[in-house]
Short mmCIF file of C-alpha atoms in Angstrom, two decimals:
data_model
loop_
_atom_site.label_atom_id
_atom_site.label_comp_id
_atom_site.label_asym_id
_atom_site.label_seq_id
_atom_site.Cartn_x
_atom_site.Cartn_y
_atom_site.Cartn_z
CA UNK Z 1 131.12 123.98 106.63
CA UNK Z 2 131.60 127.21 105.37
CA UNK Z 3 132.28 130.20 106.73
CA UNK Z 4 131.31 134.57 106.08
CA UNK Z 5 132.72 137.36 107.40
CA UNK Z 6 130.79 140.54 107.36
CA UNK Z 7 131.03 143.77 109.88
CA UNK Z 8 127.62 146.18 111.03
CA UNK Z 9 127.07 148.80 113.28
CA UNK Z 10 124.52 147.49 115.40
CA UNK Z 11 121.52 145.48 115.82
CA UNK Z 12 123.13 141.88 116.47
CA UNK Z 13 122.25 140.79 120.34
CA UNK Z 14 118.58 142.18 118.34
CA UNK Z 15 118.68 140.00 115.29
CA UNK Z 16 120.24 136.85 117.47
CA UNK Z 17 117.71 137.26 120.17
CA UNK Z 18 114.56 138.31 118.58
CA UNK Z 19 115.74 136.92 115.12
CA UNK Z 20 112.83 138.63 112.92
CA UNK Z 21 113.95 140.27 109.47
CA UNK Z 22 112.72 140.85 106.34
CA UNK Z 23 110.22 138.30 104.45
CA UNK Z 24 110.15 136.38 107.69
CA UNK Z 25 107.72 137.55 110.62
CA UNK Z 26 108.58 134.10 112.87
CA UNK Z 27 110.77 135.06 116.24
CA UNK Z 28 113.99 133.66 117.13
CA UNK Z 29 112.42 130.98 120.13
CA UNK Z 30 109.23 129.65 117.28
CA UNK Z 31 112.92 129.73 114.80
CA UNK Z 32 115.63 128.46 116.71
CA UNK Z 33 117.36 126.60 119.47
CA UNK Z 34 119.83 128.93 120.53
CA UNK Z 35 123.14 127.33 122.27
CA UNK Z 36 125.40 129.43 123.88
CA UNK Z 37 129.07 128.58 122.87
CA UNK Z 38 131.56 131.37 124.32
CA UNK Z 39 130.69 134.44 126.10
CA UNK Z 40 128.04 136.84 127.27
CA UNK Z 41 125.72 138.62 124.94
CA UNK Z 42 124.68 141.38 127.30
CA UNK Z 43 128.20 141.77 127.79
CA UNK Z 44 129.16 141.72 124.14
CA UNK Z 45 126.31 144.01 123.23
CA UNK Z 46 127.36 146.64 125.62
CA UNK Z 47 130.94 147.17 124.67
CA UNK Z 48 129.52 147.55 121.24
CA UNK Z 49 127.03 149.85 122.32
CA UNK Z 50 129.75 151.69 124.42
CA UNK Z 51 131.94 152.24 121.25
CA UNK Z 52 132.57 156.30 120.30
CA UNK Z 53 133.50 155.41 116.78
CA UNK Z 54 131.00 156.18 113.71
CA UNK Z 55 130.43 153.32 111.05
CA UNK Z 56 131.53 149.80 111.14
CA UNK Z 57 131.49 148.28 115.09
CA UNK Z 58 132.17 144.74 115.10
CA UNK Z 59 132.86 141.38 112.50
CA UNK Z 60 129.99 139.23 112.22
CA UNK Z 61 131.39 135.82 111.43
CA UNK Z 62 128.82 133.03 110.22
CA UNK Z 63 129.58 129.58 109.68
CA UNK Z 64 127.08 127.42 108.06
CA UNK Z 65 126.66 123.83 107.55
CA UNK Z 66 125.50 121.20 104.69
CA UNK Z 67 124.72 118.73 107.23
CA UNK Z 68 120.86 118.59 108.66
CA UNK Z 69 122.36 118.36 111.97
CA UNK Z 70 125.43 118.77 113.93
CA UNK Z 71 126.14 117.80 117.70
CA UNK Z 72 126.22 121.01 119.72
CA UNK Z 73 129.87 119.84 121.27
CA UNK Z 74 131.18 119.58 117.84
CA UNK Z 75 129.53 123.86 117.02
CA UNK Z 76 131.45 124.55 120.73
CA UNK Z 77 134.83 122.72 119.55
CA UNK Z 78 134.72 124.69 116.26
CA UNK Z 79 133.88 127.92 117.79
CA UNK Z 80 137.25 127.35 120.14
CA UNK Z 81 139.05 126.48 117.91
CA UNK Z 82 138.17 129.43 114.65
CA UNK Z 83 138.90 131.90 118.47
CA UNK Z 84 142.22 130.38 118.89
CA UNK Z 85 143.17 130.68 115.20
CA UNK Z 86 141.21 134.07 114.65
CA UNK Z 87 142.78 135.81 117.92
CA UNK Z 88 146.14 134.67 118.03
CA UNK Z 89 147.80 137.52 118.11
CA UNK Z 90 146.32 139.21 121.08
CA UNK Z 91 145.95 138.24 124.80
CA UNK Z 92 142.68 137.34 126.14
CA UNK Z 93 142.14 140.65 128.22
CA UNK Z 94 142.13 142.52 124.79
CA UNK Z 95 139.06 141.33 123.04
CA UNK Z 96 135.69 140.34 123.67
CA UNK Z 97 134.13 137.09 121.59
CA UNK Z 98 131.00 136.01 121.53
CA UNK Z 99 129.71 132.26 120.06
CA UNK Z 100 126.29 131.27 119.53
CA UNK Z 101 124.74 128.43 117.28
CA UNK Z 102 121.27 128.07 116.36
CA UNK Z 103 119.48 124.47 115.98
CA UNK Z 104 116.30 125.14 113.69
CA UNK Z 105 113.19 123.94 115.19
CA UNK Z 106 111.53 124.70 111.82
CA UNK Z 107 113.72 123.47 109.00
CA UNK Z 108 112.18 125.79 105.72
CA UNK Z 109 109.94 128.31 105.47
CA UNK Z 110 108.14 130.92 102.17
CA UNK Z 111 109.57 134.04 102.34
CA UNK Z 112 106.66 136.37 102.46
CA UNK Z 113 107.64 138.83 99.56
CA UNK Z 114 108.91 136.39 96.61
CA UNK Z 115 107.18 133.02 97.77
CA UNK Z 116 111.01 131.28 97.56
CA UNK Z 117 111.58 128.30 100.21
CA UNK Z 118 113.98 128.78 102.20
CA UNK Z 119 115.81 125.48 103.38
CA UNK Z 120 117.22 126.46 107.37
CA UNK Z 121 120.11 124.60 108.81
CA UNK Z 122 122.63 124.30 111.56
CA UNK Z 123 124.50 127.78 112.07
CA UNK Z 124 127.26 129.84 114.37
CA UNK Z 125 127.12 133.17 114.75
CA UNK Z 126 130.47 134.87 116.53
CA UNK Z 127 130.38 138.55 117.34
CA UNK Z 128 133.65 140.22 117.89
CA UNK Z 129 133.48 143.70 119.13
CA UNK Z 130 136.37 146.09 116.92
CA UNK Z 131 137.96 147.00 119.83
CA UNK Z 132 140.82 146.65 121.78
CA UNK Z 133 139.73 146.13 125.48
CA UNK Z 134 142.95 147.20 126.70
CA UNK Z 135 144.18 150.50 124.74
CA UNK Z 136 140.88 151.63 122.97
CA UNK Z 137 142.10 151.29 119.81
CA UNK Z 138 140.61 149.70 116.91
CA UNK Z 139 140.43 145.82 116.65
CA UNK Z 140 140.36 143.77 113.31
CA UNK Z 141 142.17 140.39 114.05
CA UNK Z 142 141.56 139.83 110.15
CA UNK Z 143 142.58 142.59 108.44
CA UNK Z 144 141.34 143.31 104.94
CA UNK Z 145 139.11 140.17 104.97
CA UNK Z 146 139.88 140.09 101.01
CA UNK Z 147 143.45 139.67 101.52
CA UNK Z 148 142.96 136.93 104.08
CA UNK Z 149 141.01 134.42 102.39
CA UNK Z 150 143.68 132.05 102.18
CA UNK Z 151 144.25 132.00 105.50
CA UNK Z 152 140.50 131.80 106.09
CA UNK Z 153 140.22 129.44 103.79
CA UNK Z 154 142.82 126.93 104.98
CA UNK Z 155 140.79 127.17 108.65
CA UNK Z 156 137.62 126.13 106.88
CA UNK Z 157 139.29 123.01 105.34
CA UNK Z 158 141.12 122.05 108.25
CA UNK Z 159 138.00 122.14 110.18
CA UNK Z 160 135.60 120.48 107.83
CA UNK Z 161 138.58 117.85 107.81
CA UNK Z 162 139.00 117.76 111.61
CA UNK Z 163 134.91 117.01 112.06
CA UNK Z 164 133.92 115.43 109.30
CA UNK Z 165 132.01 117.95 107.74
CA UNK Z 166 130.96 118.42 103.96
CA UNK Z 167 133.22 121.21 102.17
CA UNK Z 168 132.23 123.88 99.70
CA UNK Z 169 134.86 122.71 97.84
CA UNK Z 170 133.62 118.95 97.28
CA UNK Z 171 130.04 119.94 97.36
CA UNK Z 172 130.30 123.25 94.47
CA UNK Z 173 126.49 122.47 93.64
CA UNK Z 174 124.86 122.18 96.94
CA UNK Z 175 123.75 125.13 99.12
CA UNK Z 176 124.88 126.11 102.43
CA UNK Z 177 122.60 127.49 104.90
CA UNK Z 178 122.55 131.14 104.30
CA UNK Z 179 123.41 131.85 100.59
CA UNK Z 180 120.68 130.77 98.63
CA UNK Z 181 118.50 132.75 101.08
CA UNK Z 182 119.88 135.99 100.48
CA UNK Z 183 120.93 135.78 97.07
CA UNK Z 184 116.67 134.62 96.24
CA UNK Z 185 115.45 137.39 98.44
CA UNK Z 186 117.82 140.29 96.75
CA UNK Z 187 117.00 138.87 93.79
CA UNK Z 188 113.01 138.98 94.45
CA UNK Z 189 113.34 142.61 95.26
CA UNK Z 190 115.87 143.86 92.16
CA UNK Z 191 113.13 144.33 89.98
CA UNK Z 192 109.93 146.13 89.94
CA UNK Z 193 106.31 146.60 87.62
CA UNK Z 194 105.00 144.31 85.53
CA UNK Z 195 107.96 142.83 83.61
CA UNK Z 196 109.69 141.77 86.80
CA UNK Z 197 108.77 138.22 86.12
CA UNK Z 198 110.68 138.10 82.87
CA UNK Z 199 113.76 140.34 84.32
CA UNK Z 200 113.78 137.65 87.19
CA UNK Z 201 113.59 134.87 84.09
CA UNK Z 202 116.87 136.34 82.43
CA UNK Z 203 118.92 136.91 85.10
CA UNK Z 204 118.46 133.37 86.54
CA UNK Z 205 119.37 131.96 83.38
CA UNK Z 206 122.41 134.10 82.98
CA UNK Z 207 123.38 133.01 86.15
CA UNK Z 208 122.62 129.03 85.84
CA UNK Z 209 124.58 129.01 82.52
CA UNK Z 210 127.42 131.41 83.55
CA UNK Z 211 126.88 133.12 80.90
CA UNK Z 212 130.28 135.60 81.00
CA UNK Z 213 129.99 136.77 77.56
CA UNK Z 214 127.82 139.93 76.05
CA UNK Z 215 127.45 138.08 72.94
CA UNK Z 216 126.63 134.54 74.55
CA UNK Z 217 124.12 137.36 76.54
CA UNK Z 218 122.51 138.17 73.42
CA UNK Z 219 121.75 135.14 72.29
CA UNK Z 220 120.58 133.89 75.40
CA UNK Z 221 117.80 137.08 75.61
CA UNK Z 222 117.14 135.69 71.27
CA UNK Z 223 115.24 132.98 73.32
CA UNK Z 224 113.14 135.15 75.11
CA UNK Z 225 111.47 137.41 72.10
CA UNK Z 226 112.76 139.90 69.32
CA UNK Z 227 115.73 141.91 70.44
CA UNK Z 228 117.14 145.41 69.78
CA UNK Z 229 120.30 146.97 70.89
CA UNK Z 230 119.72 150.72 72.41
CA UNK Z 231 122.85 153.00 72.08
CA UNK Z 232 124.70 150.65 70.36
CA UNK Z 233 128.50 151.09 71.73
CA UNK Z 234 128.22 153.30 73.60
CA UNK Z 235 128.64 153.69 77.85
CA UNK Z 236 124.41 153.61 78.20
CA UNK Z 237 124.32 150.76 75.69
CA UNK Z 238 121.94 148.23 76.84
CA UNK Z 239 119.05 145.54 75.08
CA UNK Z 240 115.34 145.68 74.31
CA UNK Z 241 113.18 142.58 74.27
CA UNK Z 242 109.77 142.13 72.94
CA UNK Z 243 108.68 138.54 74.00
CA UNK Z 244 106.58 136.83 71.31
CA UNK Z 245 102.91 138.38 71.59
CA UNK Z 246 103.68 141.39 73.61
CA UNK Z 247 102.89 144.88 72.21
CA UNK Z 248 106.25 146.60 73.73
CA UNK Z 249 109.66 145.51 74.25
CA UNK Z 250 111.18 145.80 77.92
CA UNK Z 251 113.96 147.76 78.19
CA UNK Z 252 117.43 145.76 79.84
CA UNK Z 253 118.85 149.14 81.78
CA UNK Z 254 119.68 147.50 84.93
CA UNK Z 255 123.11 146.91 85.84
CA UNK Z 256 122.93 143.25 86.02
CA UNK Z 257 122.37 143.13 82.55
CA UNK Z 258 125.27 145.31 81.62
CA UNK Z 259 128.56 144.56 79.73
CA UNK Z 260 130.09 145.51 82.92
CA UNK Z 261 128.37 143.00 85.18
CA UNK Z 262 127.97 139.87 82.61
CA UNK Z 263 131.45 140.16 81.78
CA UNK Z 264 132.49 139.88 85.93
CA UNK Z 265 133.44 136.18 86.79
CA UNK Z 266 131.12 133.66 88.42
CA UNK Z 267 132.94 134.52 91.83
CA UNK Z 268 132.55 138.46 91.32
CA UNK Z 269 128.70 137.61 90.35
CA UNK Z 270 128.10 135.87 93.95
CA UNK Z 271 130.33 138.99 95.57
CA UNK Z 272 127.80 141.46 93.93
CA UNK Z 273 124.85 139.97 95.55
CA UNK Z 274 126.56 139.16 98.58
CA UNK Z 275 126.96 142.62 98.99
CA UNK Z 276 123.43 144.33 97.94
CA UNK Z 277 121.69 141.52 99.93
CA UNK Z 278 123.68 142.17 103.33
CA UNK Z 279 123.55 146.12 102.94
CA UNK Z 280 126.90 148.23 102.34
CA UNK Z 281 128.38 148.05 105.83
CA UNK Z 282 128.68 144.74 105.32
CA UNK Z 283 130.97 144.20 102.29
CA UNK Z 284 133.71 142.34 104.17
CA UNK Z 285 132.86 138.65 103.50
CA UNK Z 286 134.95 136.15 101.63
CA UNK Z 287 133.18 132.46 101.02
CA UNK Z 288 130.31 134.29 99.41
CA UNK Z 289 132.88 133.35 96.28
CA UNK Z 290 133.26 129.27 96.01
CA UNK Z 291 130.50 128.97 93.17
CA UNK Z 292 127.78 127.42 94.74
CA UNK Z 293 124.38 126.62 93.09
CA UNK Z 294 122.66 129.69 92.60
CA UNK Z 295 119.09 129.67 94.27
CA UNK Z 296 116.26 130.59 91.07
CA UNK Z 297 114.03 133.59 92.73
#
């Protein structure tokens, strides 16, 4: 089991009902069983909607699972129980939570834009409105979700421990439901023209290899073609390949193949496309970072 925090504005009694987004035209009903676990949607959606405040509106917590299936009193018991640790420090008349999981009917599926499978299993959804119920004020039972992931984290285990479920810790090169799809779909949109093939090539191989190092970088592009170094030291530096055959080199100026980025850890890597793939408002996540097989594009 492993579990995502995020935060939005709007659109999530949407996305959970209807379910549609991009690369994937298939509604929520052709998609999904959906169980209800805690609370009302309609209700949940209107206290959101009700909200004066500009930006950020509620926390979007998703857990997802390893396992191919998982009995729908077990997704209920671990929904009660991540409420009871998550909102222990207010009374129930101050906060609205909402609980759904969704039982795939179809279990993988192309993404329409990069032609990537994407593998669909067991998932909760929990929608907590950022608001206090009883004095208007703002709500966030978490905090800074970066400064919490200990205490996040020690949930997780105990629950994966509780139920019997496969941990992100023991299981570092499997997937979880939910990563691998949005780090492949970010990934098939970074790059654009007729070198976005190779781009896409390099970048998964940094990325496979944890390649850290601008050097180690280097060498690794050596096996692509001839390569030059533009601006040599300086803040715009970046490479030029020509593969073998090719008339023209391609120019490296993206950020991911920066010093900056290739010298960020395996853990800031994931947190990078974590955040691109889910959009700005929705930076505040924390398992995004336990090194888990990165999906090719």
């Amino acid at each position: 089991m492993l579990i995502r925090v995020s935060g939005a504005s709007s659109g999530i009694a949407e996305y959970l009902v209807h379910g549609q987004k991009q690369g994937r035209e298939m509604p929520r009903d052709a998609l999904d069983e959906r169980v209800i676990l805690d609370g009302d949607l309609e209700l949940t959606d209107a206290i959101i909607q009700g909200m004066g405040k500009e930006g950020e509106r509620y926390l979007h917590i998703t857990i997802s699972f390893k396992e191919d299936s998982v009995d729908p009193d077990v997704l209920r018991n671990i929904a009660s129980d991540f409420k009871q640790f998550a909102m222990v420090a207010y009374e129930v008349d101050e906060y609205n939570f909402y609980a759904e999981a969704h039982l795939p009917k179809i279990k993988s599926y192309a993404d329409k834009r990069t032609g990537v499978s994407i593998e669909r299993k067991p998932h909760v959804h929990i929608v907590i409105p950022q608001q206090n119920l009883l004095s208007q004020q703002n709500l966030n039972p978490f905090g800074k979700v970066d400064q919490q992931v200990k205490f996040l984290e020690a949930f997780q285990e105990h629950a994966n421990a509780k139920y019997g479920l496969a941990s992100p810790k023991e299981n570092r090169r499997l997937e979880f439901a939910g990563q691998g799809d949005m780090i492949s779909r970010y990934k098939g949109d970074l790059f654009e023209g007729s070198v976005k093939a190779l781009k896409r090539q390099i970048l998964a191989d940094v990325l496979d290899r944890k390649i850290g190092d601008y050097d180690a970088f280097k060498t690794l592009l050596s096996e692509h073609g001839l390569i030059r170094t533009r601006n040599a030291d300086a803040e715009n530096e970046y490479q030029n390949v020509k593969p073998v055959g090719q008339a023209k080199g391609v120019n490296l100026k993206d950020y991911v193949f920066s010093r900056e980025f290739i010298a960020k850890s395996e853990v800031e890597k994931q947190q990078f496309f974590w955040s691109k793939a889910a959009g700005n408002t929705m930076i505040r996540k924390f398992h995004a970072t336990l090194g888990l097989k990165w999906l090719r594009g």
